[in-house]
PDB file of C-alpha atoms and ligand atoms in Angstrom:
ATOM      1  CA  UNK L   8     110.394  84.961  84.504  1.00 71.00           C
ATOM      2  CA  UNK L   9     106.604  85.236  84.609  1.00 91.00           C
ATOM      3  CA  UNK L  10     104.570  86.223  81.581  1.00 98.00           C
ATOM      4  CA  UNK L  11     103.637  89.896  81.077  1.00 98.00           C
ATOM      5  CA  UNK L  12      99.855  90.411  81.310  1.00 98.00           C
ATOM      6  CA  UNK L  13      98.281  93.243  79.321  1.00 99.00           C
ATOM      7  CA  UNK L  14      94.514  93.692  79.837  1.00 99.00           C
ATOM      8  CA  UNK L  15      92.894  95.135  76.714  1.00 98.00           C
ATOM      9  CA  UNK L  16      90.898  98.254  77.585  1.00 98.00           C
ATOM     10  CA  UNK L  17      88.688  97.617  74.527  1.00 98.00           C
ATOM     11  CA  UNK L  18      86.702  95.216  76.723  1.00 98.00           C
ATOM     12  CA  UNK L  19      86.420  97.631  79.673  1.00 98.00           C
ATOM     13  CA  UNK L  20      83.198  99.406  80.668  1.00 98.00           C
ATOM     14  CA  UNK L  21      83.650 102.865  79.108  1.00 98.00           C
ATOM     15  CA  UNK L  22      80.983 104.268  81.414  1.00 98.00           C
ATOM     16  CA  UNK L  23      83.290 103.330  84.281  1.00 98.00           C
ATOM     17  CA  UNK L  24      86.628 103.813  82.557  1.00 98.00           C
ATOM     18  CA  UNK L  25      88.393 105.294  85.560  1.00 98.00           C
ATOM     19  CA  UNK L  26      87.217 102.443  87.798  1.00 98.00           C
ATOM     20  CA  UNK L  27      88.398  99.821  85.300  1.00 98.00           C
ATOM     21  CA  UNK L  28      91.778 101.546  84.834  1.00 98.00           C
ATOM     22  CA  UNK L  29      92.228 101.654  88.600  1.00 98.00           C
ATOM     23  CA  UNK L  30      91.424  97.948  88.731  1.00 98.00           C
ATOM     24  CA  UNK L  31      94.285  97.356  86.255  1.00 99.00           C
ATOM     25  CA  UNK L  32      96.584  99.624  88.320  1.00 98.00           C
ATOM     26  CA  UNK L  33      95.826  97.668  91.472  1.00 98.00           C
ATOM     27  CA  UNK L  34      96.025  94.219  89.877  1.00 98.00           C
ATOM     28  CA  UNK L  35      98.994  91.972  89.153  1.00 98.00           C
ATOM     29  CA  UNK L  36      98.928  92.970  85.478  1.00 98.00           C
ATOM     30  CA  UNK L  37     101.947  94.642  83.917  1.00 98.00           C
ATOM     31  CA  UNK L  38     100.676  96.796  81.047  1.00 99.00           C
ATOM     32  CA  UNK L  39      97.575  98.527  79.679  1.00 99.00           C
ATOM     33  CA  UNK L  40      96.846  97.325  76.125  1.00 99.00           C
ATOM     34  CA  UNK L  41      95.196 100.032  73.983  1.00 99.00           C
ATOM     35  CA  UNK L  42      93.605  99.024  70.664  1.00 98.00           C
ATOM     36  CA  UNK L  43      93.389 101.842  68.149  1.00 98.00           C
ATOM     37  CA  UNK L  44      91.224 101.086  65.079  1.00 98.00           C
ATOM     38  CA  UNK L  45      90.550 103.392  62.145  1.00 98.00           C
ATOM     39  CA  UNK L  46      87.647 101.692  60.351  1.00 98.00           C
ATOM     40  CA  UNK L  47      89.889 101.336  57.264  1.00 98.00           C
ATOM     41  CA  UNK L  48      92.685  98.927  58.113  1.00 98.00           C
ATOM     42  CA  UNK L  49      90.153  97.002  60.211  1.00 98.00           C
ATOM     43  CA  UNK L  50      86.345  97.063  59.888  1.00 98.00           C
ATOM     44  CA  UNK L  51      85.809  98.736  63.244  1.00 98.00           C
ATOM     45  CA  UNK L  52      86.521 102.058  64.979  1.00 98.00           C
ATOM     46  CA  UNK L  53      87.549 101.890  68.620  1.00 98.00           C
ATOM     47  CA  UNK L  54      88.456 105.073  70.492  1.00 98.00           C
ATOM     48  CA  UNK L  55      90.676 108.095  70.040  1.00 97.00           C
ATOM     49  CA  UNK L  56      92.622 110.806  71.790  1.00 96.00           C
ATOM     50  CA  UNK L  57      90.161 112.033  74.481  1.00 96.00           C
ATOM     51  CA  UNK L  58      89.834 108.491  75.805  1.00 97.00           C
ATOM     52  CA  UNK L  59      93.558 107.742  75.514  1.00 98.00           C
ATOM     53  CA  UNK L  60      94.349 110.969  77.391  1.00 97.00           C
ATOM     54  CA  UNK L  61      92.030 109.889  80.178  1.00 97.00           C
ATOM     55  CA  UNK L  62      93.603 106.426  80.348  1.00 98.00           C
ATOM     56  CA  UNK L  63      97.069 108.024  80.473  1.00 98.00           C
ATOM     57  CA  UNK L  64      95.946 110.315  83.278  1.00 98.00           C
ATOM     58  CA  UNK L  65      94.807 107.397  85.438  1.00 98.00           C
ATOM     59  CA  UNK L  66      97.205 104.601  84.413  1.00 98.00           C
ATOM     60  CA  UNK L  67     100.292 103.957  86.509  1.00 98.00           C
ATOM     61  CA  UNK L  68     101.619 101.191  84.234  1.00 98.00           C
ATOM     62  CA  UNK L  69     103.158 100.892  80.757  1.00 98.00           C
ATOM     63  CA  UNK L  70     100.854 101.947  77.898  1.00 98.00           C
ATOM     64  CA  UNK L  71     101.143  99.286  75.198  1.00 99.00           C
ATOM     65  CA  UNK L  72      99.495 100.827  72.125  1.00 99.00           C
ATOM     66  CA  UNK L  73      98.408  98.583  69.240  1.00 99.00           C
ATOM     67  CA  UNK L  74      97.767 100.644  66.109  1.00 98.00           C
ATOM     68  CA  UNK L  75      95.353  99.010  63.669  1.00 98.00           C
ATOM     69  CA  UNK L  76      95.460 101.988  61.319  1.00 98.00           C
ATOM     70  CA  UNK L  77      96.808 102.693  57.864  1.00 98.00           C
ATOM     71  CA  UNK L  78      99.890 104.935  57.539  1.00 96.00           C
ATOM     72  CA  UNK L  79     100.589 104.867  61.286  1.00 98.00           C
ATOM     73  CA  UNK L  80     103.651 107.041  60.728  1.00 97.00           C
ATOM     74  CA  UNK L  81     101.347 110.084  60.632  1.00 97.00           C
ATOM     75  CA  UNK L  82     100.490 109.632  64.303  1.00 98.00           C
ATOM     76  CA  UNK L  83     103.770 108.692  66.003  1.00 98.00           C
ATOM     77  CA  UNK L  84     104.248 112.166  67.520  1.00 98.00           C
ATOM     78  CA  UNK L  85     100.613 112.269  68.646  1.00 98.00           C
ATOM     79  CA  UNK L  86     100.878 108.936  70.409  1.00 98.00           C
ATOM     80  CA  UNK L  87     104.081 110.003  72.121  1.00 98.00           C
ATOM     81  CA  UNK L  88     102.208 113.025  73.449  1.00 97.00           C
ATOM     82  CA  UNK L  89      99.406 110.892  74.889  1.00 97.00           C
ATOM     83  CA  UNK L  90     101.855 108.703  76.787  1.00 97.00           C
ATOM     84  CA  UNK L  91     102.510 105.623  74.614  1.00 98.00           C
ATOM     85  CA  UNK L  92     105.438 103.612  75.991  1.00 98.00           C
ATOM     86  CA  UNK L  93     105.252 100.901  73.330  1.00 98.00           C
ATOM     87  CA  UNK L  94     103.924 101.589  69.837  1.00 98.00           C
ATOM     88  CA  UNK L  95     103.090  98.589  67.666  1.00 99.00           C
ATOM     89  CA  UNK L  96     102.296  98.991  63.984  1.00 98.00           C
ATOM     90  CA  UNK L  97     100.981  96.359  61.597  1.00 98.00           C
ATOM     91  CA  UNK L  98     103.365  94.826  59.076  1.00 98.00           C
ATOM     92  CA  UNK L  99     100.473  94.851  56.588  1.00 98.00           C
ATOM     93  CA  UNK L 100      99.953  98.616  57.010  1.00 98.00           C
ATOM     94  CA  UNK L 101     103.558  99.766  56.540  1.00 98.00           C
ATOM     95  CA  UNK L 102     105.210  99.753  53.114  1.00 97.00           C
ATOM     96  CA  UNK L 103     108.315 101.375  54.655  1.00 98.00           C
ATOM     97  CA  UNK L 104     108.426  99.400  57.855  1.00 98.00           C
ATOM     98  CA  UNK L 105     112.108 100.020  58.584  1.00 98.00           C
ATOM     99  CA  UNK L 106     111.614 103.767  58.349  1.00 98.00           C
ATOM    100  CA  UNK L 107     108.517 103.647  60.558  1.00 98.00           C
ATOM    101  CA  UNK L 108     110.310 101.591  63.226  1.00 98.00           C
ATOM    102  CA  UNK L 109     113.291 103.962  63.270  1.00 98.00           C
ATOM    103  CA  UNK L 110     110.894 106.898  63.530  1.00 98.00           C
ATOM    104  CA  UNK L 111     109.171 105.370  66.575  1.00 98.00           C
ATOM    105  CA  UNK L 112     112.495 104.621  68.262  1.00 98.00           C
ATOM    106  CA  UNK L 113     113.796 108.121  67.571  1.00 98.00           C
ATOM    107  CA  UNK L 114     110.993 109.416  69.804  1.00 98.00           C
ATOM    108  CA  UNK L 115     112.191 107.267  72.714  1.00 98.00           C
ATOM    109  CA  UNK L 116     109.262 104.835  72.415  1.00 98.00           C
ATOM    110  CA  UNK L 117     109.642 101.047  72.208  1.00 98.00           C
ATOM    111  CA  UNK L 118     108.743  99.727  68.758  1.00 98.00           C
ATOM    112  CA  UNK L 119     106.679  96.665  67.899  1.00 98.00           C
ATOM    113  CA  UNK L 120     105.353  95.013  64.748  1.00 99.00           C
ATOM    114  CA  UNK L 121     102.065  93.097  64.645  1.00 99.00           C
ATOM    115  CA  UNK L 122     101.365  90.243  62.233  1.00 99.00           C
ATOM    116  CA  UNK L 123      97.905  89.309  61.016  1.00 98.00           C
ATOM    117  CA  UNK L 124      97.030  85.601  61.232  1.00 98.00           C
ATOM    118  CA  UNK L 125      97.901  84.992  57.558  1.00 98.00           C
ATOM    119  CA  UNK L 126     101.289  86.727  57.667  1.00 98.00           C
ATOM    120  CA  UNK L 127     104.247  84.364  58.212  1.00 98.00           C
ATOM    121  CA  UNK L 128     106.878  85.240  60.830  1.00 98.00           C
ATOM    122  CA  UNK L 129     109.764  85.043  58.362  1.00 97.00           C
ATOM    123  CA  UNK L 130     108.753  88.410  56.817  1.00 98.00           C
ATOM    124  CA  UNK L 131     110.468  89.882  59.904  1.00 98.00           C
ATOM    125  CA  UNK L 132     113.817  88.225  59.158  1.00 97.00           C
ATOM    126  CA  UNK L 133     115.561  91.460  58.138  1.00 97.00           C
ATOM    127  CA  UNK L 134     114.050  93.694  60.796  1.00 98.00           C
ATOM    128  CA  UNK L 135     113.716  91.599  63.918  1.00 97.00           C
ATOM    129  CA  UNK L 136     116.972  92.873  65.444  1.00 97.00           C
ATOM    130  CA  UNK L 137     115.586  96.427  65.307  1.00 98.00           C
ATOM    131  CA  UNK L 138     112.415  95.557  67.220  1.00 98.00           C
ATOM    132  CA  UNK L 139     111.502  95.561  70.893  1.00 98.00           C
ATOM    133  CA  UNK L 140     108.342  93.488  70.419  1.00 98.00           C
ATOM    134  CA  UNK L 141     106.511  91.281  67.922  1.00 98.00           C
ATOM    135  CA  UNK L 142     102.750  90.971  68.319  1.00 99.00           C
ATOM    136  CA  UNK L 143     101.183  87.823  66.910  1.00 98.00           C
ATOM    137  CA  UNK L 144      97.470  88.257  66.234  1.00 99.00           C
ATOM    138  CA  UNK L 145      95.671  85.083  67.245  1.00 98.00           C
ATOM    139  CA  UNK L 146      92.364  86.439  65.856  1.00 98.00           C
ATOM    140  CA  UNK L 147      91.718  88.676  62.864  1.00 98.00           C
ATOM    141  CA  UNK L 148      92.152  92.211  64.205  1.00 98.00           C
ATOM    142  CA  UNK L 149      89.143  94.458  64.649  1.00 98.00           C
ATOM    143  CA  UNK L 150      87.038  92.994  67.424  1.00 98.00           C
ATOM    144  CA  UNK L 151      87.309  91.610  70.928  1.00 97.00           C
ATOM    145  CA  UNK L 152      85.715  88.340  71.966  1.00 97.00           C
ATOM    146  CA  UNK L 153      86.662  86.249  68.925  1.00 98.00           C
ATOM    147  CA  UNK L 154      87.685  82.612  68.821  1.00 98.00           C
ATOM    148  CA  UNK L 155      91.379  81.836  69.218  1.00 98.00           C
ATOM    149  CA  UNK L 156      93.107  80.566  66.049  1.00 98.00           C
ATOM    150  CA  UNK L 157      94.872  77.409  67.235  1.00 98.00           C
ATOM    151  CA  UNK L 158      97.719  77.544  64.699  1.00 98.00           C
ATOM    152  CA  UNK L 159      98.943  80.674  66.522  1.00 98.00           C
ATOM    153  CA  UNK L 160     100.678  78.405  69.046  1.00 98.00           C
ATOM    154  CA  UNK L 161     102.913  76.958  66.308  1.00 98.00           C
ATOM    155  CA  UNK L 162     103.503  80.457  65.020  1.00 98.00           C
ATOM    156  CA  UNK L 163     104.859  81.454  68.428  1.00 98.00           C
ATOM    157  CA  UNK L 164     107.295  78.509  68.320  1.00 98.00           C
ATOM    158  CA  UNK L 165     108.458  79.545  64.843  1.00 98.00           C
ATOM    159  CA  UNK L 166     108.957  83.129  65.975  1.00 98.00           C
ATOM    160  CA  UNK L 167     110.878  81.993  69.030  1.00 98.00           C
ATOM    161  CA  UNK L 168     113.253  80.025  66.788  1.00 98.00           C
ATOM    162  CA  UNK L 169     113.733  83.038  64.521  1.00 97.00           C
ATOM    163  CA  UNK L 170     114.456  85.268  67.524  1.00 97.00           C
ATOM    164  CA  UNK L 171     116.944  82.778  68.968  1.00 97.00           C
ATOM    165  CA  UNK L 172     118.730  82.498  65.619  1.00 96.00           C
ATOM    166  CA  UNK L 173     119.337  86.257  65.802  1.00 95.00           C
ATOM    167  CA  UNK L 174     120.396  86.238  69.477  1.00 94.00           C
ATOM    168  CA  UNK L 175     117.757  88.859  70.095  1.00 93.00           C
ATOM    169  CA  UNK L 176     115.586  89.448  73.162  1.00 93.00           C
ATOM    170  CA  UNK L 177     112.433  90.687  71.419  1.00 98.00           C
ATOM    171  CA  UNK L 178     109.224  90.333  73.437  1.00 98.00           C
ATOM    172  CA  UNK L 179     106.719  87.884  71.908  1.00 98.00           C
ATOM    173  CA  UNK L 180     103.214  89.217  72.585  1.00 99.00           C
ATOM    174  CA  UNK L 181      99.957  87.456  71.649  1.00 98.00           C
ATOM    175  CA  UNK L 182      96.620  89.146  71.148  1.00 98.00           C
ATOM    176  CA  UNK L 183      93.155  87.635  70.710  1.00 98.00           C
ATOM    177  CA  UNK L 184      91.176  84.879  72.377  1.00 98.00           C
ATOM    178  CA  UNK L 185      93.555  84.536  75.302  1.00 98.00           C
ATOM    179  CA  UNK L 186      92.211  82.649  78.314  1.00 98.00           C
ATOM    180  CA  UNK L 187      93.790  80.267  80.834  1.00 98.00           C
ATOM    181  CA  UNK L 188      93.769  77.361  78.391  1.00 98.00           C
ATOM    182  CA  UNK L 189      95.135  79.149  75.318  1.00 98.00           C
ATOM    183  CA  UNK L 190      97.414  81.279  77.497  1.00 98.00           C
ATOM    184  CA  UNK L 191      99.086  78.196  78.964  1.00 98.00           C
ATOM    185  CA  UNK L 192      99.828  76.752  75.517  1.00 98.00           C
ATOM    186  CA  UNK L 193     101.164  80.112  74.357  1.00 98.00           C
ATOM    187  CA  UNK L 194     103.386  80.591  77.390  1.00 98.00           C
ATOM    188  CA  UNK L 195     104.799  77.077  76.915  1.00 98.00           C
ATOM    189  CA  UNK L 196     105.517  77.846  73.263  1.00 98.00           C
ATOM    190  CA  UNK L 197     107.521  80.934  74.256  1.00 98.00           C
ATOM    191  CA  UNK L 198     105.111  83.864  74.529  1.00 98.00           C
ATOM    192  CA  UNK L 199     106.390  86.493  76.938  1.00 98.00           C
ATOM    193  CA  UNK L 200     103.357  88.831  76.930  1.00 98.00           C
ATOM    194  CA  UNK L 201      99.640  88.000  76.757  1.00 98.00           C
ATOM    195  CA  UNK L 202      96.880  90.475  75.897  1.00 99.00           C
ATOM    196  CA  UNK L 203      93.477  89.589  77.326  1.00 98.00           C
ATOM    197  CA  UNK L 204      90.279  91.591  76.849  1.00 98.00           C
ATOM    198  CA  UNK L 205      86.980  89.731  77.282  1.00 98.00           C
ATOM    199  CA  UNK L 206      88.473  87.014  79.450  1.00 98.00           C
ATOM    200  CA  UNK L 207      89.494  89.617  82.027  1.00 98.00           C
ATOM    201  CA  UNK L 208      86.756  92.246  81.866  1.00 98.00           C
ATOM    202  CA  UNK L 209      83.772  89.901  81.393  1.00 98.00           C
ATOM    203  CA  UNK L 210      84.825  87.698  84.293  1.00 98.00           C
ATOM    204  CA  UNK L 211      83.240  87.876  87.744  1.00 98.00           C
ATOM    205  CA  UNK L 212      86.482  89.077  89.270  1.00 98.00           C
ATOM    206  CA  UNK L 213      88.851  90.722  86.787  1.00 98.00           C
ATOM    207  CA  UNK L 214      91.510  91.082  89.495  1.00 98.00           C
ATOM    208  CA  UNK L 215      91.484  87.354  90.249  1.00 98.00           C
ATOM    209  CA  UNK L 216      91.436  86.487  86.549  1.00 98.00           C
ATOM    210  CA  UNK L 217      94.554  88.597  86.019  1.00 98.00           C
ATOM    211  CA  UNK L 218      96.194  86.857  88.955  1.00 98.00           C
ATOM    212  CA  UNK L 219      95.464  83.449  87.425  1.00 98.00           C
ATOM    213  CA  UNK L 220      96.865  84.525  84.041  1.00 98.00           C
ATOM    214  CA  UNK L 221      99.942  85.858  85.783  1.00 98.00           C
ATOM    215  CA  UNK L 222     100.582  82.428  87.303  1.00 96.00           C
ATOM    216  CA  UNK L 223     100.751  80.679  83.894  1.00 93.00           C
TER     217      UNK L 223
HETATM  218  C1  DX5 K 323      91.568  92.785  68.462  1.00 54.36           C
HETATM  219  C2  DX5 K 323      92.369  93.508  69.515  1.00 54.36           C
HETATM  220  C3  DX5 K 323      92.507  92.796  70.807  1.00 54.36           C
HETATM  221  C4  DX5 K 323      91.231  92.520  71.532  1.00 54.36           C
HETATM  222  C5  DX5 K 323      91.412  91.234  72.283  1.00 54.36           C
HETATM  223  O1  DX5 K 323      91.690  93.439  67.258  1.00 54.36           O
HETATM  224  O2  DX5 K 323      93.688  93.758  69.037  1.00 54.36           O
HETATM  225  O3  DX5 K 323      93.440  93.439  71.678  1.00 54.36           O
HETATM  226  O4  DX5 K 323      90.869  93.529  72.424  1.00 54.36           O
HETATM  227  O5  DX5 K 323      90.204  90.859  72.779  1.00 54.36           O
HETATM  228  P1  DX5 K 323      89.893  89.421  73.351  1.00 54.36           P
HETATM  229  O6  DX5 K 323      90.901  89.156  74.451  1.00 54.36           O
HETATM  230  O7  DX5 K 323      88.500  89.564  73.840  1.00 54.36           O
HETATM  231  O8  DX5 K 323      90.045  88.446  72.229  1.00 54.36           O
HETATM  232 ZN1   ZN K 324      95.322  94.542  70.460  1.00 54.36          ZN
END
């Protein structure tokens, strides 16, 4: 099965948001990746509901929402209303992770957990069977265009082993510094979904770049 490609809208041209969303619709990509930052959990603020509503209006593909916010539980209903199909919260932002995951699933949304680069995969041992997706951050969250942390490839292998030991079919998604070179290593290590921001939107032909990623 080919890898799922999720272009990160953070790197799109917000002056031409509709055009860039239509490019994603018409490309070989699978999902829209939406990065929500609160300026507290991460040192940056991205975009909020008016923009997400617009993306939802135009997008014809799965909305994969990555919440880099504290107490994400407060916003689960809101994100359901703006069309989130997958809602991923950070392990580091959720003291009651099991409750938060059940809350997301009770709304009929797929639930994911993201791990910062310093967080080991084994913290998910007791919850992995409840998840639809694990997101491994291969940069420190907060900004697009950062350098890929090489040890993330090994982390994917470790996560794959953990998932296999539980006979689960959780999606392994990677976010940060993905390009053809890092993407290939990640796909070989067991990644099933790749997020790519700058590499797609700053390229001469985003559509062709997506096609190349899709062939990994
Ligand atoms: C970083 C975000 C990423 C970001 C990826 O906090 O979660 O989704 O947009 O950007 P690139 O692909 O440019 O590293
Ligand atoms: Zn992201």
